[in-house]
Coordinates of C-alpha atoms in Angstrom, one line a residue:
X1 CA -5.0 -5.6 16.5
X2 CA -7.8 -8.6 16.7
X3 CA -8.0 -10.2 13.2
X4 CA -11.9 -9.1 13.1
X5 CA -10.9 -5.2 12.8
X6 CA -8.1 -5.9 10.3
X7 CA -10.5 -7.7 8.0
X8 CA -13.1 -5.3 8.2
X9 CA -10.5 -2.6 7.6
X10 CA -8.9 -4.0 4.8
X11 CA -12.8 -4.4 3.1
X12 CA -13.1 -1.3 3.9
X13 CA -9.9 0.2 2.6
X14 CA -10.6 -1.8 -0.8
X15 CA -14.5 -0.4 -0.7
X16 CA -13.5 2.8 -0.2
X17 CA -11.1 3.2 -2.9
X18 CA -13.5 2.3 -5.8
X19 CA -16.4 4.8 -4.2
X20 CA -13.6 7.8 -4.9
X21 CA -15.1 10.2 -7.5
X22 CA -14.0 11.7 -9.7
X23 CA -10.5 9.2 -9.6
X24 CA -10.0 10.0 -12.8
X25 CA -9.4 7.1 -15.7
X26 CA -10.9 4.7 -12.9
X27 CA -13.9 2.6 -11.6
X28 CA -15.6 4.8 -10.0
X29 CA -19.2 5.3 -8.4
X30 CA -20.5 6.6 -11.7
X31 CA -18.2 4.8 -13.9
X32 CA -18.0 1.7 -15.2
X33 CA -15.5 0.0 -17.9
X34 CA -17.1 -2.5 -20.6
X35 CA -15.8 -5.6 -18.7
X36 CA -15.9 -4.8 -15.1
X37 CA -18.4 -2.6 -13.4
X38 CA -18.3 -0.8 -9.6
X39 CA -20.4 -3.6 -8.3
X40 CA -17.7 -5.9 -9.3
X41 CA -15.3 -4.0 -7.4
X42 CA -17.4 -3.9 -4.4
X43 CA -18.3 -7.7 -4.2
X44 CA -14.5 -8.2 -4.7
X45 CA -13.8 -5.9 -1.7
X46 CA -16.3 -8.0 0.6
X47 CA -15.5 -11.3 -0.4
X48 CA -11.3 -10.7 0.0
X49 CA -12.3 -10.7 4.1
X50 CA -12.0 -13.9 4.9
X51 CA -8.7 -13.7 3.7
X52 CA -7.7 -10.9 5.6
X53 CA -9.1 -12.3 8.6
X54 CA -6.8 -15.7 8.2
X55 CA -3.7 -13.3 7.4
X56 CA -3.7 -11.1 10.4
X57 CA -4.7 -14.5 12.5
X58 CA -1.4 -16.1 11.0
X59 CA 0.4 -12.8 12.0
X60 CA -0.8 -12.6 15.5
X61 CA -0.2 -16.5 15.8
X62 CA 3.8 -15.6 15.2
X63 CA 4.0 -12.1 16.5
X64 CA 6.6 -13.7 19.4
X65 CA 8.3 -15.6 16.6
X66 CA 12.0 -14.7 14.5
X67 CA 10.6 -16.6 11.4
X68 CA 7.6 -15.5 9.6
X69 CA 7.2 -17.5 6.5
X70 CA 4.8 -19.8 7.9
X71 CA 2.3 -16.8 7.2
X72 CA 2.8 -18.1 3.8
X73 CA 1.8 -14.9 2.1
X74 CA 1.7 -16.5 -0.9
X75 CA -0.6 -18.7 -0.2
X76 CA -2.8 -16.1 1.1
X77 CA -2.8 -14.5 -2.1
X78 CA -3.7 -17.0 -4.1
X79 CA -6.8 -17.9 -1.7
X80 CA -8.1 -14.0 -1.9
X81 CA -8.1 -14.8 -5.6
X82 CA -9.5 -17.6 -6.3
X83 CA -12.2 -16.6 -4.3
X84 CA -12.7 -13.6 -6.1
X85 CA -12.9 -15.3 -9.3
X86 CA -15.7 -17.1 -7.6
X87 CA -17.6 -14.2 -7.5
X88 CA -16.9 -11.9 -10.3
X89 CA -14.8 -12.8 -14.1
X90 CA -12.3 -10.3 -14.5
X91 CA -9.3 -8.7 -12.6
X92 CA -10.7 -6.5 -10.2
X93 CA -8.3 -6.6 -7.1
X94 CA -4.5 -8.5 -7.8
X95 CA -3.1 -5.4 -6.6
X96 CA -5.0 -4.6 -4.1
X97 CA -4.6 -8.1 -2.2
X98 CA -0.9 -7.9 -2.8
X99 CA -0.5 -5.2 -1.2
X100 CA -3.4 -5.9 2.0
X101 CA -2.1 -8.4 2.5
X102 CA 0.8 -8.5 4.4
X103 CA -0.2 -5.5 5.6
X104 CA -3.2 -7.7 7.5
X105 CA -0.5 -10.0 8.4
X106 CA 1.2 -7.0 10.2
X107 CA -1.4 -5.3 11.7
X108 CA -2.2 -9.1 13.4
X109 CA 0.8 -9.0 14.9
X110 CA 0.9 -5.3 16.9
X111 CA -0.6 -5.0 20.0
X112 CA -0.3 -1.1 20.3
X113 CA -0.9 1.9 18.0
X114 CA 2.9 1.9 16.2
X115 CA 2.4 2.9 12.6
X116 CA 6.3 2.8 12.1
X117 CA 6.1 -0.9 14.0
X118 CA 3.5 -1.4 11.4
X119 CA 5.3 -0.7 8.1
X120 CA 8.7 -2.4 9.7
X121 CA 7.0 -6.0 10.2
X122 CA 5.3 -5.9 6.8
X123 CA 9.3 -5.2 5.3
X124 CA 10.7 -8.2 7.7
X125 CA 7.4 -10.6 6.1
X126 CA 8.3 -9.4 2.6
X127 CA 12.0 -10.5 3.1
X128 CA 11.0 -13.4 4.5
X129 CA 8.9 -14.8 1.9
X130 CA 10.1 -18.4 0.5
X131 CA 10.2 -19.8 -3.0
X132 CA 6.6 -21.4 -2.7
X133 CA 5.6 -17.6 -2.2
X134 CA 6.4 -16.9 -5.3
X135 CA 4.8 -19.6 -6.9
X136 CA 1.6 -19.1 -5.3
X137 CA 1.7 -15.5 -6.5
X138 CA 2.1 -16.3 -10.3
X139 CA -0.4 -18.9 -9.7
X140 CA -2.6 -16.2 -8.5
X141 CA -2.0 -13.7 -11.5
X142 CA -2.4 -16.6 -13.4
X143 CA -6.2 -17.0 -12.3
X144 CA -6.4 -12.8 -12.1
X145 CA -5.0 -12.9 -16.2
X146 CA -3.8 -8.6 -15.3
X147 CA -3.3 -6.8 -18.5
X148 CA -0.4 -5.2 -19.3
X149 CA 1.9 -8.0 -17.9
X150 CA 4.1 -8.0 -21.0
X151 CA 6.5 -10.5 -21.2
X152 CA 10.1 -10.5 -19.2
X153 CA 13.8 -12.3 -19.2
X154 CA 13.9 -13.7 -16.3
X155 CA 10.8 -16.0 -14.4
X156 CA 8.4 -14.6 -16.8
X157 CA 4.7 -15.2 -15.4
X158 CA 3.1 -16.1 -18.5
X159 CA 5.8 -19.2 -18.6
X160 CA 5.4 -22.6 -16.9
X161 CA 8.7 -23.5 -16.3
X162 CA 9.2 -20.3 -14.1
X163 CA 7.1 -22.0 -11.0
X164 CA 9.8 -25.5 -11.6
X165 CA 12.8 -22.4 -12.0
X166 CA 11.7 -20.7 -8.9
X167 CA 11.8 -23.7 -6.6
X168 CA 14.9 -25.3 -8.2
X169 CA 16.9 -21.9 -7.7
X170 CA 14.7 -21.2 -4.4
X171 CA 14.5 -17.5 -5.3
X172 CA 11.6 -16.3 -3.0
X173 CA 8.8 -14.1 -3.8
X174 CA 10.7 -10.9 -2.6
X175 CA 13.3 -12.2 -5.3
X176 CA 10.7 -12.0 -8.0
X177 CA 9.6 -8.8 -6.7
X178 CA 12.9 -7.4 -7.1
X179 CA 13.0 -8.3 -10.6
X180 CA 9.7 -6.6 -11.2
X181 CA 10.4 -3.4 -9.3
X182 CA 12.3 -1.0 -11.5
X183 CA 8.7 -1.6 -14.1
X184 CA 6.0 -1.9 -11.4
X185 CA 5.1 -0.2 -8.7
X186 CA 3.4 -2.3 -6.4
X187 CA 6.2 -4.3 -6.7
X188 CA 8.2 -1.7 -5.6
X189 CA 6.3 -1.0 -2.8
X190 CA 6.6 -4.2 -1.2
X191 CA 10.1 -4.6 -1.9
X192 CA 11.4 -1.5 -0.5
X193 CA 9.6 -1.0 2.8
X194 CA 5.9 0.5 1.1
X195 CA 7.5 4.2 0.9
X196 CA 4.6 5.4 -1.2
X197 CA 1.9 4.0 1.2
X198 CA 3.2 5.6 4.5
X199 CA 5.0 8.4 3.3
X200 CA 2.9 9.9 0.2
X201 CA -0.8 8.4 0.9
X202 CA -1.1 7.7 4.5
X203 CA -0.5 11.5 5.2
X204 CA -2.3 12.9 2.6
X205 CA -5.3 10.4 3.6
X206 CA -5.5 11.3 7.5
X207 CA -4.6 15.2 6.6
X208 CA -7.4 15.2 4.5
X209 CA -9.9 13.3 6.6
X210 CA -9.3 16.2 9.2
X211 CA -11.3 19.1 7.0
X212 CA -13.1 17.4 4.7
X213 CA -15.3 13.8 4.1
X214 CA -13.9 10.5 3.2
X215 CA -14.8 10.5 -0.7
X216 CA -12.6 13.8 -0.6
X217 CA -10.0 12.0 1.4
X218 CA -9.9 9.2 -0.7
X219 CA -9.7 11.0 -3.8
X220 CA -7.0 13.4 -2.8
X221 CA -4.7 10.2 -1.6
X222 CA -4.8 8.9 -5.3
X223 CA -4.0 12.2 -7.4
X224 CA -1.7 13.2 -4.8
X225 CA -0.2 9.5 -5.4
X226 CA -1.0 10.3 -9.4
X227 CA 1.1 13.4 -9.3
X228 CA 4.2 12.2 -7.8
X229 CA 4.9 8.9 -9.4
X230 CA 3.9 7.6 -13.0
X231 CA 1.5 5.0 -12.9
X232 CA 3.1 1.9 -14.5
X233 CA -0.2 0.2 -15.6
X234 CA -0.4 3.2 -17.8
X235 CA 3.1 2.9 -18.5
X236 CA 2.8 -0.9 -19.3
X237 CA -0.3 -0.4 -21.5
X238 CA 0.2 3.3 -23.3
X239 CA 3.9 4.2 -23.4
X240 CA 5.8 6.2 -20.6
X241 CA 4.8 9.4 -22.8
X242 CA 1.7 8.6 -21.8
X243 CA 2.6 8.1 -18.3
X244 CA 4.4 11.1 -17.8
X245 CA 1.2 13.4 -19.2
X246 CA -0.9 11.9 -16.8
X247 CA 1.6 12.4 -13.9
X248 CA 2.0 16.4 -15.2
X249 CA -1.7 16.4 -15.7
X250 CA -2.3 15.5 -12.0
X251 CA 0.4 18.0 -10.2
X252 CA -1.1 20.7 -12.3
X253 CA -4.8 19.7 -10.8
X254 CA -3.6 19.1 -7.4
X255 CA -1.7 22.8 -7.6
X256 CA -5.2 24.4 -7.7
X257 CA -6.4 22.4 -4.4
X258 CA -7.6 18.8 -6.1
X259 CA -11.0 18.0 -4.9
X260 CA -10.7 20.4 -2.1
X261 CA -11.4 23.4 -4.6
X262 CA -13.9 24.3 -7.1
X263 CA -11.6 24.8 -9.8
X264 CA -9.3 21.6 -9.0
X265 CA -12.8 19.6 -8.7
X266 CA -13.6 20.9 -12.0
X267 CA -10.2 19.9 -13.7
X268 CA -10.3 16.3 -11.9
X269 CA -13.9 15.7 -13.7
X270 CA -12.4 16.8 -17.1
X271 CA -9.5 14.6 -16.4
X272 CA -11.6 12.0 -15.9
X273 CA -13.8 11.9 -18.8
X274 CA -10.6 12.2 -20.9
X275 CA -9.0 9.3 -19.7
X276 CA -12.0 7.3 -19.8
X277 CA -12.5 8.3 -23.2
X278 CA -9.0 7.2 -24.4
X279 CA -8.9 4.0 -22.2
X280 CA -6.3 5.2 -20.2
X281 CA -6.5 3.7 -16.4
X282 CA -4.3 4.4 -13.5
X283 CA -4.9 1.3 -12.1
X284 CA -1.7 0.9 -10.3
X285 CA -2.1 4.5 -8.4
X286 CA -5.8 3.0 -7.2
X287 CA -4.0 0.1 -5.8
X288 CA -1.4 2.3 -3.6
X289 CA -4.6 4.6 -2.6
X290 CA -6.3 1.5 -0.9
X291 CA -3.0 0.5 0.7
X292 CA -3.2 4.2 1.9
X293 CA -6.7 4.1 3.2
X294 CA -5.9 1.1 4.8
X295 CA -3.0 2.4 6.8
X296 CA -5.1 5.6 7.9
X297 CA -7.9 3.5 9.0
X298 CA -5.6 1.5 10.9
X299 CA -4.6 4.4 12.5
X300 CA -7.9 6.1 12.5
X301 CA -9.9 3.4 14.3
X302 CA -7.1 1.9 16.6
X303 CA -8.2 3.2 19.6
X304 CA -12.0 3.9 19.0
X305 CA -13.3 -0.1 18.1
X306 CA -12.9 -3.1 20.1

C-alpha cells in the first residue's frame, strides 16, 4: 500500500475514534475533560501523519528484506510524539501511535489486499525490535507523562537507569512489552500478534459499517472491545473492581443492540455521563478502537483509492 494512503488512513483511524459518540467515559464530540479537549485530539490525529507516512515508507523500503529493525519503530514513536507535544500539552495519543504504528510499517510493506499478511508482518516487526526500541519508547512516554503508569520491578519507565539497563542487557522493546503485558493492554496487543484488533474490533467495525454509518461503527467497535476485556487504564487508575463494573456494564448495553438500538443508545448515553461524572476513562479500549478502524479502513479502501 503507497505510504500516502497508510498515512491518511492512520489520521483517519485516530480522527475517527475521538468523533465516536456517545464512547462512554471518553473524549468525545460533545465532551471534553478539564485538561484535554476534542480539538486536541483532532490536531494530534493530523499532525501524527508525517510519521505514518515515514513508517510505512521504511516498511515498503524492506518489504524484500529478513531483517526489519532498521524500521526502527522506536524511533518512530518517539518522533509522532514529540511532535505532538509541539502542538498540544497533554497526553492525547501514546497509545494510539504505539499501536499505528507498526501497523503503518506493515501496511508499507503489502502489495495486495492480505489482512492475515497484514497482522503477521506487524508480529515479525514487534519481535524484531532492538534495545534502542525500547529506549526510544520510554523516551517517548517520558515526553507523553501517561497517567496511571504506576511504578514496576523491573525497567521501570519513570527510572533513568532503565534506558543504560536496557542497552547493557540488550532486552529489546518486545522484551519490555512482555513485562508490561499481563497489566496493559496495548502492550499485550503488540506482543501477542494484536488478537484484540483483528479478531474483536476489526469485525465488529466492518460488520457494522455494512448497516449503519461510521460514528455507529466506530462506537460499536469500542463497547464491543469494552465488553469483552477490562480496560487496564481504568484498572491502573480505579481498582480492577472498578474495571470489572465497567466491563459488566458494557456486555449488558451491547446485549440490547449498543448504538444500533434505541434502548442500547439510551443506556450508552447514561453510561457515559456516569463515567464522566466519576472520572472514570476507558482510555485503553479507545486506543484498541482506533487500531480497529484502522485495520477496517485498510481493508475498506484497499481497492477503491489509488
Amino acid at each position: 500500500m503507497k505510504p500516502s494512503l497508510v498515512a491518511k488512513i492512520a489520521q483517519m483511524a485516530a480522527a475517527l475514534e475521538v468523533s465516536g459518540y456517545p464512547k462512554p467515559g471518553n473524549v468525545h464530540r460533545t465532551q471534553n475533560f478539564h485538561d484535554m479537549s476534542f480539538e486536541d485530539f483532532i490536531i494530534s490525529a493530523i499532525v501524527i501523519g508525517d510519521t505514518m507516512h515515514e513508517a510505512a515508507r521504511r516498511g515498503a523500503r524492506l518489504k524484500d528484506e529478513l531483517d526489519f529493525s532498521p524500521i526502527k519503530i522506536g524511533n518512530l514513536i518517539l518522533n509522532a510524539i514529540k511532535e505532538t507535544r509541539q502542538w498540544v500539552s497533554t497526553n492525547t495519543n501514546l497509545g494510539i501511535v504505539m499501536l499505528l504504528t507498526p501497523l503503518a510499517s506493515a501496511a508499507g510493506m503489502i502489495t495486495e489486499k492480505d489482512l492475515q499478511g497484514l497482522r503477521e508482518t506487524v508480529n515479525r516487526i514487534m519481535l524484531q525490535t532492538t534495545p534502542q526500541d525500547a529506549v526510544d519508547l520510554y523516551e517517548a512516554i517520558s515526553i507523553a507523562q501517561p497517567g496511571g503508569m504506576g511504578k514496576q520491578d523491573q525497567f521501570d519507565v519513570n527510572d533513568e537507569e532503565s534506558k543504560t539497563k536496557i542497552i547493557k542487557e540488550k532486552v529489546t522493546l518486545f522484551d519490555v512489552l512482555k513485562l508490561s503485558s499481563s497489566w496493559d493492554l496495548i502492550a499485550r496487543e503488540l506482543t501477542s500478534s494484536m488478537p484484540i484488533t483483528f479478531n474483536i474490533g476489526f469485525p465488529t467495525f466492518k460488520e457494522t459499517y455494512k448497516k449503519a454509518d461510521m460514528n455507529a461503527a466506530v462506537v460499536q467497535t469500542f463497547l464491543t472491545i469494552l465488553s469483552n476485556f477490562q480496560d487496564t487504564l481504568i484498572q491502573r487508575q480505579h481498582g480492577k473492581e472498578a474495571a470489572v463494573k465497567v466491563t459488566n456494564e458494557a456486555m449488558e448495553i451491547l446485549n440490547k443492540g449498543g448504538i444500533l438500538t434505541g434502548q442500547g443508545l439510551k443506556a450508552l448515553k447514561s453510561l457515559d455521563k456516569k463515567l464522566q461524572k466519576r472520572g472514570i476513562n476507558p482510555g485503553t479500549t479507545a486506543d484498541l478502537t482506533a487500531s480497529s478502524i484502522m485495520v477496517g479502513l485498510i481493508d475498506y479502501y484497499w481497492d477503491k483509492i489509488e
